[in-house]
CSV table of C-alpha atoms in Angstrom, one decimal:
chain,number,residue,atom,x,y,z
A,2,MET,CA,23.1,-21.0,-14.1
A,3,ALA,CA,23.7,-17.6,-13.3
A,4,LYS,CA,25.2,-17.0,-10.0
A,5,LYS,CA,22.8,-15.2,-7.6
A,6,LYS,CA,23.6,-11.7,-6.6
A,7,LYS,CA,24.4,-10.9,-3.2
A,8,VAL,CA,22.0,-8.3,-1.5
A,9,SER,CA,22.5,-6.3,1.5
A,10,VAL,CA,20.3,-4.0,3.3
A,11,SER,CA,21.2,-1.8,6.5
A,12,LEU,CA,19.9,1.5,8.2
A,13,TYR,CA,21.7,4.1,9.4
A,14,LEU,CA,21.0,7.6,11.1
A,15,ASN,CA,21.8,10.4,8.0
A,16,THR,CA,23.5,12.9,10.4
A,17,ARG,CA,25.1,14.5,7.2
A,18,VAL,CA,21.8,16.8,6.8
A,19,LYS,CA,20.1,19.2,9.1
A,20,PRO,CA,18.5,17.9,12.1
A,21,LYS,CA,14.7,17.8,11.9
A,22,GLU,CA,13.3,21.4,12.4
A,23,GLY,CA,12.5,22.2,15.8
A,24,THR,CA,15.1,19.9,17.2
A,25,ASN,CA,18.4,19.7,17.6
A,26,ASP,CA,19.4,16.2,17.5
A,27,LYS,CA,17.1,14.0,15.1
A,28,TYR,CA,18.1,12.8,11.9
A,29,PRO,CA,16.5,10.6,9.5
A,30,VAL,CA,17.1,7.4,9.2
A,31,TYR,CA,18.1,6.3,5.7
A,32,ALA,CA,18.9,2.7,4.1
A,33,ARG,CA,22.2,1.6,2.6
A,34,VAL,CA,21.4,-1.1,-0.2
A,35,ILE,CA,24.0,-3.1,-1.9
A,36,PHE,CA,23.4,-5.2,-4.9
A,37,ASP,CA,25.8,-6.2,-7.4
A,38,GLN,CA,28.7,-4.8,-5.7
A,39,LYS,CA,27.1,-1.5,-6.3
A,40,VAL,CA,25.6,0.9,-3.4
A,41,ALA,CA,22.4,3.3,-3.2
A,42,THR,CA,21.2,5.1,-0.2
A,43,ILE,CA,17.6,5.8,0.0
A,44,ASN,CA,15.1,7.1,2.2
A,45,PRO,CA,12.5,4.6,1.9
A,46,PHE,CA,9.6,5.7,4.2
A,47,GLN,CA,6.6,7.5,3.1
A,48,GLU,CA,6.7,9.4,6.5
A,49,THR,CA,10.5,9.9,7.4
A,50,VAL,CA,11.4,8.3,10.6
A,51,TYR,CA,13.5,10.7,12.7
A,52,LEU,CA,16.0,9.8,15.9
A,53,SER,CA,18.6,11.0,18.0
A,54,GLU,CA,21.8,9.5,17.9
A,55,ASN,CA,21.2,7.8,21.3
A,56,GLU,CA,17.9,6.7,20.5
A,57,PHE,CA,19.3,5.0,17.5
A,58,SER,CA,22.1,3.4,19.2
A,59,LEU,CA,19.5,1.7,21.5
A,60,LEU,CA,18.0,-0.3,18.8
A,61,ASP,CA,18.8,-3.7,17.8
A,62,LEU,CA,17.7,-3.4,14.1
A,63,GLU,CA,18.3,-7.1,13.4
A,64,ASN,CA,15.8,-8.8,15.6
A,65,GLY,CA,13.4,-5.5,15.7
A,66,GLY,CA,13.5,-4.5,19.5
A,67,LEU,CA,15.3,-2.9,21.8
A,68,LYS,CA,19.0,-4.1,22.6
A,69,LYS,CA,19.7,-6.7,25.4
A,70,GLY,CA,20.3,-4.9,28.7
A,71,VAL,CA,19.0,-1.8,27.7
A,72,GLU,CA,16.5,-0.1,30.4
A,73,ILE,CA,14.0,2.6,30.0
A,74,ASN,CA,12.6,4.1,32.8
A,75,GLU,CA,9.5,5.4,31.3
A,76,ARG,CA,7.0,2.9,30.0
A,77,GLN,CA,5.4,5.2,27.1
A,78,TYR,CA,9.0,6.1,26.0
A,79,GLU,CA,10.0,2.3,25.7
A,80,ASP,CA,6.8,1.4,23.9
A,81,TYR,CA,7.8,4.3,21.4
A,82,LEU,CA,11.1,2.9,20.7
A,83,GLU,CA,10.0,-0.3,20.5
A,84,ASP,CA,7.3,0.7,17.8
A,85,ILE,CA,9.9,2.8,15.8
A,86,CYS,CA,12.6,-0.2,16.1
A,87,SER,CA,9.6,-2.8,15.0
A,88,LYS,CA,8.8,-0.6,11.8
A,89,LEU,CA,12.5,0.1,11.0
A,90,PHE,CA,13.2,-3.7,11.2
A,91,TRP,CA,10.1,-4.5,8.7
A,92,TYR,CA,11.1,-1.9,6.4
A,93,ARG,CA,14.5,-3.3,6.2
A,94,GLU,CA,13.0,-6.8,5.5
A,95,MET,CA,10.7,-5.2,2.7
A,96,LEU,CA,13.7,-3.6,0.7
A,97,PHE,CA,15.7,-6.8,1.0
A,98,LYS,CA,12.7,-8.6,-0.5
A,99,VAL,CA,11.9,-6.1,-2.8
A,100,VAL,CA,15.5,-5.7,-4.3
A,101,GLU,CA,15.7,-9.6,-4.3
A,102,GLU,CA,12.7,-10.4,-6.0
A,103,HIS,CA,13.1,-7.7,-8.7
A,104,SER,CA,16.7,-8.6,-9.4
A,105,GLU,CA,15.6,-12.3,-9.9
A,106,VAL,CA,12.3,-11.4,-12.3
A,107,TYR,CA,14.3,-8.6,-14.3
A,108,PRO,CA,17.5,-9.5,-15.6
A,109,GLY,CA,19.0,-6.1,-16.1
A,110,PHE,CA,17.7,-5.0,-12.7
A,111,SER,CA,19.9,-2.3,-11.1
A,112,LEU,CA,19.8,0.0,-8.2
A,113,TYR,CA,19.3,3.0,-10.5
A,114,ASN,CA,15.7,3.6,-10.1
A,115,LEU,CA,15.3,1.7,-6.7
A,116,SER,CA,13.2,4.5,-5.1
A,117,LYS,CA,10.6,4.3,-8.0
A,118,ILE,CA,10.4,0.4,-7.5
A,119,VAL,CA,10.2,0.7,-3.7
A,120,ALA,CA,7.5,3.3,-3.9
A,121,PRO,CA,4.4,0.9,-4.9
A,122,TYR,CA,5.1,-1.4,-1.9
A,123,LEU,CA,4.5,1.5,0.8
A,124,LEU,CA,1.2,2.5,-1.1
A,125,GLU,CA,-2.0,1.5,1.0
A,126,ILE,CA,-3.6,-1.5,-0.7
A,127,GLU,CA,-7.1,0.4,-0.2
A,128,GLN,CA,-5.8,3.3,-2.3
A,129,VAL,CA,-4.4,0.7,-4.9
A,130,LEU,CA,-7.5,-0.7,-5.4
A,131,ALA,CA,-9.9,2.2,-5.5
A,132,HIS,CA,-7.4,3.6,-7.8
A,133,SER,CA,-7.7,0.6,-10.4
A,134,LEU,CA,-11.4,0.1,-9.7
A,135,CYS,CA,-12.1,3.7,-10.8
A,136,SER,CA,-10.1,3.4,-14.2
A,137,GLU,CA,-12.0,0.2,-14.6
A,138,ILE,CA,-15.5,2.1,-14.3
A,139,ILE,CA,-14.4,4.9,-16.6
A,140,ALA,CA,-12.8,2.3,-19.2
A,141,TYR,CA,-16.3,0.8,-19.2
A,142,ILE,CA,-18.4,3.6,-19.4
A,143,GLU,CA,-15.9,4.9,-22.5
A,144,TRP,CA,-16.3,1.5,-24.3
A,145,ARG,CA,-20.3,1.4,-23.7
A,146,LEU,CA,-20.6,4.9,-24.8
A,147,GLY,CA,-17.8,5.3,-27.5
A,148,LYS,CA,-16.6,8.5,-26.3
A,149,ASP,CA,-14.2,10.0,-23.7
A,150,PHE,CA,-15.7,10.2,-20.2
A,151,LYS,CA,-15.0,13.7,-20.0
A,152,ASN,CA,-17.1,14.6,-22.9
A,153,THR,CA,-20.3,12.6,-21.5
A,154,HIS,CA,-23.0,14.1,-19.5
A,155,LEU,CA,-21.5,11.9,-16.6
A,156,TRP,CA,-18.9,14.2,-16.0
A,157,PRO,CA,-19.3,16.4,-13.3
A,158,PRO,CA,-19.1,20.5,-13.5
A,159,ASP,CA,-17.3,20.5,-10.2
A,160,PRO,CA,-13.8,19.1,-9.8
A,161,PRO,CA,-13.8,15.0,-9.9
A,162,TYR,CA,-12.7,14.6,-6.4
A,163,PHE,CA,-14.5,11.1,-6.7
A,164,LEU,CA,-12.3,9.7,-9.5
A,165,ASN,CA,-10.5,7.9,-6.6
A,166,SER,CA,-13.6,6.9,-4.8
A,167,PRO,CA,-15.2,4.0,-6.3
A,168,VAL,CA,-18.3,4.3,-4.6
A,169,GLU,CA,-18.8,8.2,-5.3
A,170,LEU,CA,-18.3,7.4,-9.0
A,171,TRP,CA,-20.7,4.4,-9.1
A,172,LEU,CA,-23.3,6.2,-7.5
A,173,ARG,CA,-23.3,9.0,-9.7
A,174,ILE,CA,-23.1,6.9,-12.7
A,175,SER,CA,-26.1,4.9,-11.4
A,176,SER,CA,-28.0,7.9,-10.9
A,177,LEU,CA,-27.6,9.5,-14.4
A,178,ILE,CA,-27.9,6.4,-16.6
A,179,PRO,CA,-31.4,5.7,-17.7
A,180,ASP,CA,-33.6,2.6,-17.3
A,181,SER,CA,-32.2,0.4,-14.4
A,182,GLY,CA,-29.1,2.1,-13.3
A,183,PHE,CA,-25.1,1.5,-13.9
A,184,ASP,CA,-25.5,-1.7,-11.5
A,185,THR,CA,-27.4,-3.6,-13.7
A,186,ILE,CA,-25.7,-3.1,-17.1
A,187,ALA,CA,-21.8,-3.4,-15.2
A,188,THR,CA,-20.0,-6.6,-16.0
A,189,ASP,CA,-19.9,-9.1,-13.3
A,190,ARG,CA,-15.9,-8.4,-13.0
A,191,LEU,CA,-16.8,-5.0,-12.2
A,192,LYS,CA,-19.6,-5.9,-9.7
A,193,ARG,CA,-17.1,-8.6,-8.1
A,194,PHE,CA,-14.1,-5.7,-7.9
A,195,MET,CA,-16.6,-3.5,-6.1
A,196,THR,CA,-17.5,-6.2,-3.7
A,197,VAL,CA,-14.0,-6.9,-3.0
A,198,TYR,CA,-13.2,-3.1,-2.8
A,199,LEU,CA,-16.2,-2.5,-0.3
A,200,ALA,CA,-15.0,-6.0,2.1
A,201,PHE,CA,-11.3,-4.5,2.1
A,202,ARG,CA,-12.7,-0.6,2.9
A,203,ARG,CA,-14.8,-2.0,5.6
A,204,LEU,CA,-11.8,-4.1,7.1
A,205,VAL,CA,-9.6,-1.0,7.1
A,206,LYS,CA,-12.1,1.0,8.7
A,207,SER,CA,-12.2,-1.4,11.7
A,208,ILE,CA,-8.3,-1.0,12.0
A,209,PRO,CA,-7.6,1.2,15.4
A,210,LYS,CA,-6.3,4.8,14.6
A,211,ASN,CA,-3.1,4.0,16.3
A,212,VAL,CA,-2.5,1.3,13.5
A,213,GLU,CA,-1.2,1.8,9.9
A,214,SER,CA,-3.5,0.8,7.1
A,215,PRO,CA,-2.2,-2.4,5.4
A,216,LYS,CA,0.3,-1.7,2.8
A,217,VAL,CA,1.0,-3.4,-0.8
A,218,PHE,CA,4.3,-5.1,0.9
A,219,ASP,CA,2.0,-6.4,3.7
A,220,TRP,CA,0.1,-8.3,1.6
A,221,ILE,CA,2.8,-9.6,-0.6
A,222,PHE,CA,5.2,-10.4,1.8
A,223,SER,CA,3.2,-11.0,5.1
A,224,ASP,CA,0.1,-12.9,6.3
A,225,GLU,CA,-2.4,-10.0,5.7
A,226,ALA,CA,-4.7,-11.9,3.3
A,227,GLY,CA,-5.2,-14.1,6.3
A,228,TRP,CA,-6.4,-11.3,8.1
A,229,PHE,CA,-8.7,-10.3,5.1
A,230,ALA,CA,-10.0,-13.9,5.2
A,231,ASP,CA,-10.8,-13.6,8.8
A,232,SER,CA,-12.7,-10.3,8.6
A,233,VAL,CA,-14.5,-11.6,5.1
A,234,ALA,CA,-15.9,-14.8,7.2
A,235,LYS,CA,-17.3,-12.9,10.1
A,236,PRO,CA,-21.1,-12.4,10.1
A,237,PHE,CA,-21.9,-9.6,7.7
A,238,GLN,CA,-24.4,-6.5,8.3
A,239,ALA,CA,-24.4,-3.6,5.9
A,240,SER,CA,-23.6,-0.3,7.0
A,241,SER,CA,-24.7,1.6,4.0
A,242,PRO,CA,-27.2,0.9,1.1
A,243,ILE,CA,-24.2,-0.1,-1.5
A,244,GLU,CA,-22.8,-2.6,1.0
A,245,ALA,CA,-26.3,-4.3,1.2
A,246,PHE,CA,-26.1,-4.4,-2.6
A,247,TYR,CA,-22.5,-5.7,-2.7
A,248,PRO,CA,-21.9,-8.0,0.3
A,249,PRO,CA,-18.7,-9.8,0.6
A,250,ASN,CA,-20.5,-13.5,0.8
A,251,LEU,CA,-21.6,-13.0,-3.1
A,252,VAL,CA,-17.9,-13.4,-3.9
A,253,GLU,CA,-15.7,-16.8,-3.3
A,254,LEU,CA,-12.8,-15.8,-1.2
A,255,ASP,CA,-10.2,-17.0,-3.9
A,256,ASP,CA,-12.2,-14.9,-6.4
A,257,MET,CA,-11.2,-11.9,-3.9
A,258,TYR,CA,-7.6,-13.1,-3.6
A,259,SER,CA,-7.2,-13.1,-7.5
A,260,ILE,CA,-8.6,-9.8,-7.9
A,261,ILE,CA,-6.6,-8.1,-5.2
A,262,GLU,CA,-3.2,-10.1,-5.8
A,263,GLY,CA,-3.7,-9.0,-9.7
A,264,GLU,CA,-4.0,-5.4,-8.9
A,265,LEU,CA,-1.3,-5.3,-6.2
A,266,LEU,CA,1.3,-7.0,-8.9
A,267,LYS,CA,0.2,-4.8,-11.3
A,268,VAL,CA,1.5,-1.9,-9.4
A,269,THR,CA,4.6,-3.4,-8.2
A,270,ARG,CA,5.3,-4.9,-11.7
A,271,MET,CA,4.7,-1.8,-13.6
A,272,PRO,CA,5.1,1.1,-11.0
A,273,TYR,CA,4.7,3.8,-13.5
A,274,LEU,CA,1.1,2.7,-14.0
A,275,PHE,CA,0.1,4.3,-10.9
């Protein structure tokens, strides 16, 4: 049996670059990843985290909080540092788990394309579901009509802004297809997928504005799935006509899980698809 290769991840303040514009002392936080005795440095964040050297020295990144004995007089500033440290702690955990998992799944894994591998885990789940659902709707339409979607009467004259908005796409197609509309001829898989997307979109809308939307990493490595289950279990009242057609109680929770997990795994296993 092959010996498991050691993974190590640490975060550091990159003071070799210029300070953030408009500040004299805030630098970006980077990650240093060691795998198979090779080292890679990466900025793994969608939004770069900037800290001063003094601020960075106050953080206990091993435990996700301020170092013991650190006292901050201003409560709001203390909360800010605590939030930053928690965020950095979980990014470090994410990097560690992503590298560890990929190295186990792919025998030839290396740190060469680390940023491309990490990026999908930082995508918002709703964004992934929307992109994938639109792709499936378009593929189905092309199969039904036997031609490229761009060459049909369904393609709008204006820029296709809705191609990452399943609801807009669904409603447009429904209104332009004769007879009873697209919703009656769509496959059961597409209808279930639309229901799952609407349920998740509803969950995201309920998240306070100061809290980040769930990321792919949250679902795969954390307990976001339980949070989603709790939201689906609550009494449902449609807030739009399309939600009334596709309420969450029409789909079993296990089926919802399988759809979400299937799409997220596509993105993380094959990043180039997104």
